[in-house]
Structure formats: structure tokens, C-alpha cells
């Protein structure tokens, strides 16, 4: 259940907090007061698209937070799978948006927009002003039917989708590999050439790095020898000015002076260590120089080997590892082509097997759809009659589709007749915008009875209706509110009168700045607001009396709902 909404710096909203209860929560207000901004805040928190222009002028960011109490173990398990920490039953979804970026969080953890939408779909169902237009999209009809029969379907749809993916994998592989014999032989010849070139090179991982080091060493061989010879001379004993000779002379002086001062012994020992280290270095350097042998043939072999490896790198990959991996894949492809007929036969068998599983599951799902479609037809007709469709027929047409999809092989379409004597036709051919809106409300009402989503939000779905129809819609909203938490933005007094809690959204001006504010109305204030919705240039006592009577009748209807 949605406990509260906190909005800051969004359009005309400076900062607003709203607390909601169970059952029917109604929001009303003058046109332009900011009702749509509030719904925008809910959509923003749930990962919907929001323009940066919606950030309140003069501020750096906009913030929308939703506070939920969640007792559904399925939802809590999903959040756990998303690695979202949940303490008790509290879930907080927030989104902070600046001119440069937006950050979504669930219980303080930064999450992706996809994760927010996934969580939001488990917590609430939002029906906006134009959502009824989605009924004109025939693909939505199958989604609605499958949502109605979710329990009878069990895990069949998930298994069917996996079977479809497996079947499509084999089918795409088969379509891509179909070739004539001449093309196959040409491909075999080309693969054999590539593999022979790679295998004849006898490549070793890391070989190129060692060759490059050796080549660099050979290219600069003369420079290395001349430089090291000079170093060997400077650090040896062959020259009077060399370091070794100078250290030897220095030590002789220490030996002569050491008898006069015992403290010189320590310094003499340090100098001896230096001489020893220099002697070791000179000997190691001499040994290294003895290994330097820059043979012309070695240089040529190294250069040719590097050229070969670099040419293979250019053709098959940027490293020896990539070349070897490429060769491995091509070897598997070659083996498949050499045994093409056997491989193709196996692929056909796998495709046929996966298609058989898909066909059986699709047939099973289709049978369930056809069986329970009749129940949905019956419930929809009853629900639509409650919404003032007096002589309505609602039918669900299920026909085989032209090809398999992840939803099986059914083509589902809703048909309706709203007038006596008329045949049922597709929704788009017979229903007006107002009728589509009521049909969608009827669908929501039926699904609410089997849905586990605790909160339903309706944003001005009452557009284009009035009179007796408006009263019927109000009664339906109150009925849904008995089993679900419902938030509804409306401009109809009949619906407002059904409120368990009633909020007024109003725009006020402070220091020449407009600001949207929201407050809960007391009983007397509710009567006054219902009177305003009933219309008239002036809210007279007669209008207020009528509003009070409408509220009283609504209370009686709600009590009747509780007894059912």
C-alpha cells in the first residue's frame, strides 16, 4: 500500500507531502492547479520520462519519493533478488533529478530505471488519462486475457517462452547455414587454407613479446656493446682512473690511518663492501658481454618470424591468443562443414523436437485461454453493465496466428456491441473515447479481483461522462476501493462524494510566485468542494444541500459495499 508521496521542486510544487490510507483516496482541484504534476511526480519516481524543464525555476534539482508498506512475500522476494535491502515492510522509492542526470534509489540503494519500473509494476497499477487508447492495440488484448488467467496458466507461459527461444535458435541457425554443395566445398577450401596457415606457424602464446625484445636488442647491438665496454672500463681495474683502481688506493690509505683512530674501522668496512659490490658488478657485466653474439642469420630469422606473426595478427586477430582462438573456431566450423549432411540432419531433428514442444505448450495454453475467455466475457459484461452499458455484449475472439511467438500461436481480439441489435465489432469501430475509458475501467475492475497489486491509480478517467453514467463509474470506483487502495484524480462530484479521504489540490500565489499545495479536507470542506464540482457561478445553499445529500447517498452505498 502507498503510505505517502513527497515531492520537491517539481514544476509548481515547492514541497508537498501527502499521506494516504486504504480504500478510496480522491484528489480534486481547479483546472491548472497542478493535479497532473502530482501524477507526473509518481511517474517520475517509478522511472518514467520527465523533462528537465519540470525542475522548478530557481532550484537545482527535483525530488519525488514514494513510501510503501509491503506485506506481499512475492514482492519482498523480488526486491531481495534485486539485492535491495528491506527492513520490516517498508519500501521507499525515490528519484532525484538535476539538469545533468537523475538517480533512482530503492531503500537507499542506487538502482537502474528498469529495476525501478519492475518494482513499481508489483506495487501499483497506474491508469492515466489516455491509457484507454491502448485498447485499440490488439496485442494488448492477449496480455489482458493472460493476466486474467494467470493462475490457471501456472508456469506454462514461461516454459512456452523458453521453448520458443530454443526453437527460434535452431531455426535461425538452420536458415543461416542452408547452402548448396558448391558453396560448401568453396567454404571448406577457404577454411582449410586459413587453418593450414595458422597451424604451420606453430605459434606459442607470448612468443611475439620475446621476439620483439630480441629484435630490439639486435637492432641496437653495436650501441649496446660500445656502451657496455666503456662502462666495464670505468668500473674495472685496467685503467689508473677507473673506479676499481681508485677504490683500491682509497682502501690502502684507510689501512695506514686506521691505527691512529679506531673509529675509522667502520668507514673502512663500508668502503670494502662498496669495492666488493663493484667487483661483483664488473664481473657480471663481463659475463653478460660474453653472451652478446649478434649473428646476421639470427637477426634475419628473428625479423622474418616477427613479420610472419604480425601478418597473421593483421588477418586473424591482434594477438597470438586471438589468432589461436580464431583457428579453434574455424576448425570447429570446418568439421561441421565436412560432416555437413549429418550436422544438418541433427539440426533439423533438434528444430523439429523444439517445435514439437512449442506446439504442445501453445496448444495447451490456447485451450486454457479459450476455456477461461468465456468467464472473462461474462465478468466483463457484468462489469460494463455496472458502468451503465445497459445492453452490452463483450466477446473475445481467439484465432490461430500466422506464426509462433513467445505468446504461442493465438491471435486475441476483444469485440463489443454497446447497442441492442448490433453485431459485436472490434473496439475501435464501435467505442467512443468515453466508452473506451469505461471499458478500460471495467477491465481494471475485473482484474482487481484477481490481481495482487495493492494500489490502483486513476488519473481523470472520467473525461467525457456525466449524469447516470458518472454515478455508475463512481459506484464502481467505490467498489474497487473496498478491496484495493485506490487513488483517483477526478472532476466529477459523484466520484468525489465516494471518497474515504478527500484531498484538495490548489494553486496559490506568494510574492508573485505560483505554488501548488495539497491538503486533506474535513467533512464540511468536502461538502463545499463537491458543491464546487457540481458547478454554478455561485455556490449557493441549495447547491451545498445537494452536495450534502450526494455525500450521504455515497456513504450509504459504501456501507452497502461493506456488507457484500
Short mmCIF file of C-alpha atoms in Angstrom, two decimals, residues 51-348:
data_model
loop_
_atom_site.label_atom_id
_atom_site.label_comp_id
_atom_site.label_asym_id
_atom_site.label_seq_id
_atom_site.Cartn_x
_atom_site.Cartn_y
_atom_site.Cartn_z
CA UNK A 51 11.54 16.70 -18.97
CA UNK A 52 14.36 18.65 -17.31
CA UNK A 53 12.09 21.69 -17.76
CA UNK A 54 9.94 20.28 -14.95
CA UNK A 55 12.57 21.25 -12.37
CA UNK A 56 11.13 24.25 -10.50
CA UNK A 57 12.60 27.54 -11.68
CA UNK A 58 15.36 28.80 -9.41
CA UNK A 59 16.22 25.36 -7.97
CA UNK A 60 18.95 22.85 -8.79
CA UNK A 61 17.02 19.60 -8.54
CA UNK A 62 13.61 17.93 -8.35
CA UNK A 63 12.82 15.08 -5.96
CA UNK A 64 9.98 12.54 -5.89
CA UNK A 65 9.66 9.90 -3.15
CA UNK A 66 7.08 7.15 -2.67
CA UNK A 67 6.65 5.39 0.68
CA UNK A 68 5.13 1.89 0.66
CA UNK A 69 4.12 -0.68 3.21
CA UNK A 70 4.66 -4.11 1.61
CA UNK A 71 3.38 -7.38 3.05
CA UNK A 72 3.31 -9.42 -0.17
CA UNK A 73 6.09 -12.03 0.13
CA UNK A 74 6.33 -12.24 -3.68
CA UNK A 75 7.25 -8.55 -3.87
CA UNK A 76 9.71 -8.81 -1.00
CA UNK A 77 11.39 -11.82 -2.64
CA UNK A 78 11.70 -9.91 -5.92
CA UNK A 79 13.34 -6.98 -4.13
CA UNK A 80 15.68 -9.43 -2.40
CA UNK A 81 16.63 -10.92 -5.78
CA UNK A 82 17.40 -7.35 -6.92
CA UNK A 83 19.73 -7.07 -3.87
CA UNK A 84 17.55 -4.34 -2.33
CA UNK A 85 17.66 -4.29 1.50
CA UNK A 86 14.22 -4.35 3.15
CA UNK A 87 13.70 -3.84 6.87
CA UNK A 88 10.26 -4.84 8.06
CA UNK A 89 7.65 -3.94 5.45
CA UNK A 90 8.96 -0.50 4.47
CA UNK A 91 9.92 0.26 0.85
CA UNK A 92 10.96 3.74 -0.29
CA UNK A 93 11.36 4.52 -3.98
CA UNK A 94 12.94 7.86 -4.84
CA UNK A 95 14.33 9.72 -7.81
CA UNK A 96 16.41 12.89 -7.72
CA UNK A 97 16.76 14.75 -11.00
CA UNK A 98 19.15 17.57 -11.88
CA UNK A 99 19.77 19.32 -15.18
CA UNK A 100 22.57 16.85 -15.91
CA UNK A 101 21.40 13.48 -14.58
CA UNK A 102 18.90 11.60 -12.46
CA UNK A 103 19.45 9.00 -9.75
CA UNK A 104 16.88 6.40 -8.67
CA UNK A 105 17.03 4.59 -5.34
CA UNK A 106 15.09 1.86 -3.58
CA UNK A 107 15.62 1.86 0.18
CA UNK A 108 18.74 3.97 -0.34
CA UNK A 109 20.33 1.65 -2.91
CA UNK A 110 21.03 3.17 -6.34
CA UNK A 111 19.16 1.15 -8.98
CA UNK A 112 18.56 1.30 -12.73
CA UNK A 113 15.38 2.72 -14.27
CA UNK A 114 14.49 -0.82 -15.39
CA UNK A 115 14.66 -2.10 -11.80
CA UNK A 116 12.50 0.80 -10.58
CA UNK A 117 9.87 0.05 -13.21
CA UNK A 118 9.99 -3.65 -12.31
CA UNK A 119 9.40 -2.88 -8.63
CA UNK A 120 6.74 -0.28 -9.44
CA UNK A 121 4.73 -2.74 -11.53
CA UNK A 122 4.49 -5.03 -8.49
CA UNK A 123 3.38 -2.22 -6.17
CA UNK A 124 0.86 -0.21 -8.20
CA UNK A 125 -1.13 -0.03 -11.40
CA UNK A 126 -1.42 3.45 -12.94
CA UNK A 127 -4.20 4.30 -15.37
CA UNK A 128 -3.66 7.69 -17.00
CA UNK A 129 -5.98 9.95 -18.95
CA UNK A 130 -5.18 8.36 -22.30
CA UNK A 131 -4.31 4.79 -21.30
CA UNK A 132 -7.67 3.54 -22.60
CA UNK A 133 -6.28 4.19 -26.10
CA UNK A 134 -4.06 1.15 -25.58
CA UNK A 135 -7.21 -0.97 -26.04
CA UNK A 136 -7.03 -0.07 -29.73
CA UNK A 137 -3.79 -2.05 -29.89
CA UNK A 138 -4.96 -5.63 -30.40
CA UNK A 139 -1.76 -7.08 -28.89
CA UNK A 140 -2.84 -5.66 -25.51
CA UNK A 141 -5.93 -7.89 -25.54
CA UNK A 142 -3.86 -11.07 -25.24
CA UNK A 143 -1.89 -9.51 -22.36
CA UNK A 144 -5.15 -8.69 -20.52
CA UNK A 145 -6.57 -12.18 -21.09
CA UNK A 146 -3.37 -13.86 -19.86
CA UNK A 147 -3.36 -11.61 -16.80
CA UNK A 148 -6.91 -12.78 -16.04
CA UNK A 149 -5.95 -16.47 -16.34
CA UNK A 150 -2.56 -16.17 -14.65
CA UNK A 151 -3.32 -18.83 -12.04
CA UNK A 152 -4.73 -21.47 -14.47
CA UNK A 153 -1.73 -20.86 -16.75
CA UNK A 154 0.74 -21.51 -13.95
CA UNK A 155 4.28 -21.62 -15.36
CA UNK A 156 3.16 -22.66 -18.85
CA UNK A 157 3.82 -19.23 -20.39
CA UNK A 158 7.37 -19.15 -19.01
CA UNK A 159 8.00 -22.66 -20.33
CA UNK A 160 6.43 -21.74 -23.68
CA UNK A 161 8.64 -18.66 -24.00
CA UNK A 162 11.75 -20.75 -23.33
CA UNK A 163 10.59 -23.32 -25.89
CA UNK A 164 10.03 -20.51 -28.40
CA UNK A 165 13.52 -19.14 -27.83
CA UNK A 166 15.01 -22.62 -28.29
CA UNK A 167 13.01 -23.20 -31.46
CA UNK A 168 14.00 -19.81 -32.92
CA UNK A 169 17.66 -20.52 -32.11
CA UNK A 170 17.61 -23.72 -34.17
CA UNK A 171 15.51 -22.14 -36.92
CA UNK A 172 17.79 -19.12 -37.31
CA UNK A 173 20.82 -21.42 -37.33
CA UNK A 174 19.19 -23.60 -39.96
CA UNK A 175 18.21 -20.61 -42.15
CA UNK A 176 21.70 -19.15 -41.89
CA UNK A 177 23.51 -22.41 -42.72
CA UNK A 178 21.42 -23.60 -45.65
CA UNK A 179 23.77 -23.69 -48.67
CA UNK A 180 24.33 -25.66 -51.85
CA UNK A 181 27.14 -28.20 -52.24
CA UNK A 182 29.33 -25.98 -54.42
CA UNK A 183 29.23 -23.19 -51.85
CA UNK A 184 30.02 -25.67 -49.08
CA UNK A 185 33.10 -27.02 -50.92
CA UNK A 186 34.31 -23.48 -51.57
CA UNK A 187 33.93 -22.64 -47.89
CA UNK A 188 35.78 -25.83 -46.87
CA UNK A 189 38.68 -24.95 -49.16
CA UNK A 190 38.94 -21.45 -47.73
CA UNK A 191 38.84 -22.69 -44.11
CA UNK A 192 41.49 -25.32 -44.84
CA UNK A 193 43.77 -22.62 -46.24
CA UNK A 194 43.32 -20.41 -43.16
CA UNK A 195 43.86 -23.27 -40.73
CA UNK A 196 46.96 -24.51 -42.57
CA UNK A 197 48.44 -21.02 -42.44
CA UNK A 198 47.81 -20.78 -38.69
CA UNK A 199 48.93 -24.32 -37.83
CA UNK A 200 52.11 -24.13 -39.96
CA UNK A 201 53.17 -21.07 -37.96
CA UNK A 202 53.38 -23.19 -34.73
CA UNK A 203 52.55 -20.15 -32.62
CA UNK A 204 53.28 -20.03 -28.88
CA UNK A 205 51.50 -17.54 -26.58
CA UNK A 206 53.93 -14.77 -25.55
CA UNK A 207 56.36 -15.63 -28.33
CA UNK A 208 55.85 -12.30 -30.08
CA UNK A 209 56.79 -10.31 -26.98
CA UNK A 210 60.10 -12.22 -26.61
CA UNK A 211 60.87 -11.86 -30.32
CA UNK A 212 60.25 -8.12 -30.21
CA UNK A 213 62.63 -7.83 -27.24
CA UNK A 214 65.30 -9.88 -29.06
CA UNK A 215 64.84 -7.87 -32.24
CA UNK A 216 65.16 -4.58 -30.39
CA UNK A 217 68.32 -5.90 -28.76
CA UNK A 218 69.82 -6.97 -32.09
CA UNK A 219 68.99 -3.70 -33.86
CA UNK A 220 70.88 -1.79 -31.18
CA UNK A 221 73.66 -4.42 -30.75
CA UNK A 222 76.63 -2.21 -31.76
CA UNK A 223 75.40 0.59 -29.50
CA UNK A 224 74.97 -1.85 -26.60
CA UNK A 225 78.48 -3.36 -26.98
CA UNK A 226 80.21 0.02 -27.25
CA UNK A 227 78.35 1.44 -24.29
CA UNK A 228 78.92 -1.57 -22.04
CA UNK A 229 82.62 -1.72 -22.94
CA UNK A 230 83.00 1.86 -21.75
CA UNK A 231 81.14 1.06 -18.52
CA UNK A 232 83.33 -2.03 -17.97
CA UNK A 233 86.46 0.07 -18.38
CA UNK A 234 85.26 2.81 -15.98
CA UNK A 235 84.30 0.33 -13.25
CA UNK A 236 87.28 -2.06 -13.62
CA UNK A 237 90.99 -2.07 -12.71
CA UNK A 238 92.64 -1.77 -16.12
CA UNK A 239 92.93 2.00 -16.08
CA UNK A 240 94.54 4.21 -13.47
CA UNK A 241 91.44 6.46 -13.47
CA UNK A 242 88.92 3.58 -13.22
CA UNK A 243 86.63 3.23 -10.21
CA UNK A 244 88.13 -0.11 -9.12
CA UNK A 245 91.67 1.26 -9.12
CA UNK A 246 90.62 4.40 -7.21
CA UNK A 247 88.78 2.35 -4.58
CA UNK A 248 91.87 0.17 -4.08
CA UNK A 249 94.03 3.21 -3.45
CA UNK A 250 91.47 4.63 -1.03
CA UNK A 251 91.47 1.41 0.99
CA UNK A 252 95.29 1.48 1.29
CA UNK A 253 95.03 4.95 2.85
CA UNK A 254 92.45 3.68 5.34
CA UNK A 255 94.71 0.82 6.37
CA UNK A 256 97.55 3.30 7.14
CA UNK A 257 95.29 5.71 9.03
CA UNK A 258 93.22 3.15 10.94
CA UNK A 259 95.97 2.62 13.53
CA UNK A 260 95.59 6.27 14.63
CA UNK A 261 91.80 6.20 15.15
CA UNK A 262 89.64 3.11 15.78
CA UNK A 263 86.50 4.93 14.55
CA UNK A 264 87.89 4.72 11.01
CA UNK A 265 87.40 0.95 11.04
CA UNK A 266 83.67 1.24 10.40
CA UNK A 267 84.21 3.56 7.44
CA UNK A 268 86.89 1.27 6.06
CA UNK A 269 84.49 -1.69 6.23
CA UNK A 270 81.84 0.28 4.32
CA UNK A 271 84.36 1.06 1.60
CA UNK A 272 85.38 -2.59 1.41
CA UNK A 273 81.71 -3.53 0.86
CA UNK A 274 81.49 -0.96 -1.92
CA UNK A 275 84.61 -2.36 -3.57
CA UNK A 276 83.21 -5.89 -3.28
CA UNK A 277 79.91 -4.85 -4.85
CA UNK A 278 81.71 -3.02 -7.66
CA UNK A 279 83.93 -6.05 -8.27
CA UNK A 280 80.84 -8.33 -8.47
CA UNK A 281 79.14 -5.89 -10.83
CA UNK A 282 82.21 -5.70 -13.09
CA UNK A 283 82.46 -9.48 -13.21
CA UNK A 284 78.70 -9.90 -14.01
CA UNK A 285 78.93 -7.22 -16.66
CA UNK A 286 81.86 -9.03 -18.26
CA UNK A 287 79.91 -12.28 -18.24
CA UNK A 288 76.90 -10.60 -19.89
CA UNK A 289 79.13 -9.08 -22.58
CA UNK A 290 80.50 -12.54 -23.37
CA UNK A 291 76.92 -13.66 -24.24
CA UNK A 292 76.41 -10.89 -26.77
CA UNK A 293 76.61 -12.52 -30.17
CA UNK A 294 74.68 -10.69 -32.89
CA UNK A 295 74.85 -13.20 -35.69
CA UNK A 296 73.47 -11.97 -39.04
CA UNK A 297 71.49 -15.17 -39.57
CA UNK A 298 69.87 -14.89 -36.10
CA UNK A 299 68.87 -11.33 -36.90
CA UNK A 300 67.36 -12.40 -40.25
CA UNK A 301 65.45 -15.31 -38.69
CA UNK A 302 64.06 -13.13 -35.92
CA UNK A 303 62.98 -10.45 -38.39
CA UNK A 304 61.21 -12.96 -40.65
CA UNK A 305 59.47 -14.62 -37.72
CA UNK A 306 58.17 -11.26 -36.47
CA UNK A 307 56.94 -10.37 -39.96
CA UNK A 308 55.02 -13.67 -40.14
CA UNK A 309 53.40 -13.18 -36.74
CA UNK A 310 52.43 -9.57 -37.48
CA UNK A 311 50.91 -10.61 -40.80
CA UNK A 312 48.81 -13.28 -39.04
CA UNK A 313 47.80 -10.73 -36.41
CA UNK A 314 46.55 -8.39 -39.13
CA UNK A 315 44.45 -11.21 -40.65
CA UNK A 316 43.16 -13.14 -37.67
CA UNK A 317 43.48 -11.03 -34.52
CA UNK A 318 45.61 -8.52 -32.65
CA UNK A 319 47.46 -11.09 -30.56
CA UNK A 320 48.70 -14.67 -30.72
CA UNK A 321 45.93 -15.68 -28.31
CA UNK A 322 43.31 -14.21 -30.66
CA UNK A 323 44.86 -16.00 -33.65
CA UNK A 324 44.79 -19.35 -31.85
CA UNK A 325 41.18 -18.74 -30.71
CA UNK A 326 40.19 -17.87 -34.28
CA UNK A 327 41.81 -21.08 -35.50
CA UNK A 328 39.93 -23.13 -32.92
CA UNK A 329 36.57 -21.70 -34.00
CA UNK A 330 37.33 -22.19 -37.68
CA UNK A 331 38.40 -25.78 -37.03
CA UNK A 332 35.01 -26.47 -35.44
CA UNK A 333 33.30 -24.82 -38.41
CA UNK A 334 35.38 -26.91 -40.82
CA UNK A 335 34.48 -30.13 -39.04
CA UNK A 336 30.83 -29.16 -39.22
CA UNK A 337 31.05 -28.47 -42.95
CA UNK A 338 32.89 -31.71 -43.63
CA UNK A 339 30.11 -33.54 -41.83
CA UNK A 340 27.53 -31.07 -43.13
CA UNK A 341 24.83 -33.55 -44.04
CA UNK A 342 24.98 -35.26 -40.65
CA UNK A 343 25.13 -31.90 -38.86
CA UNK A 344 22.21 -30.56 -40.86
CA UNK A 345 20.18 -33.69 -40.13
CA UNK A 346 20.87 -33.24 -36.42
CA UNK A 347 19.92 -29.56 -36.62
CA UNK A 348 16.66 -30.47 -38.35
#
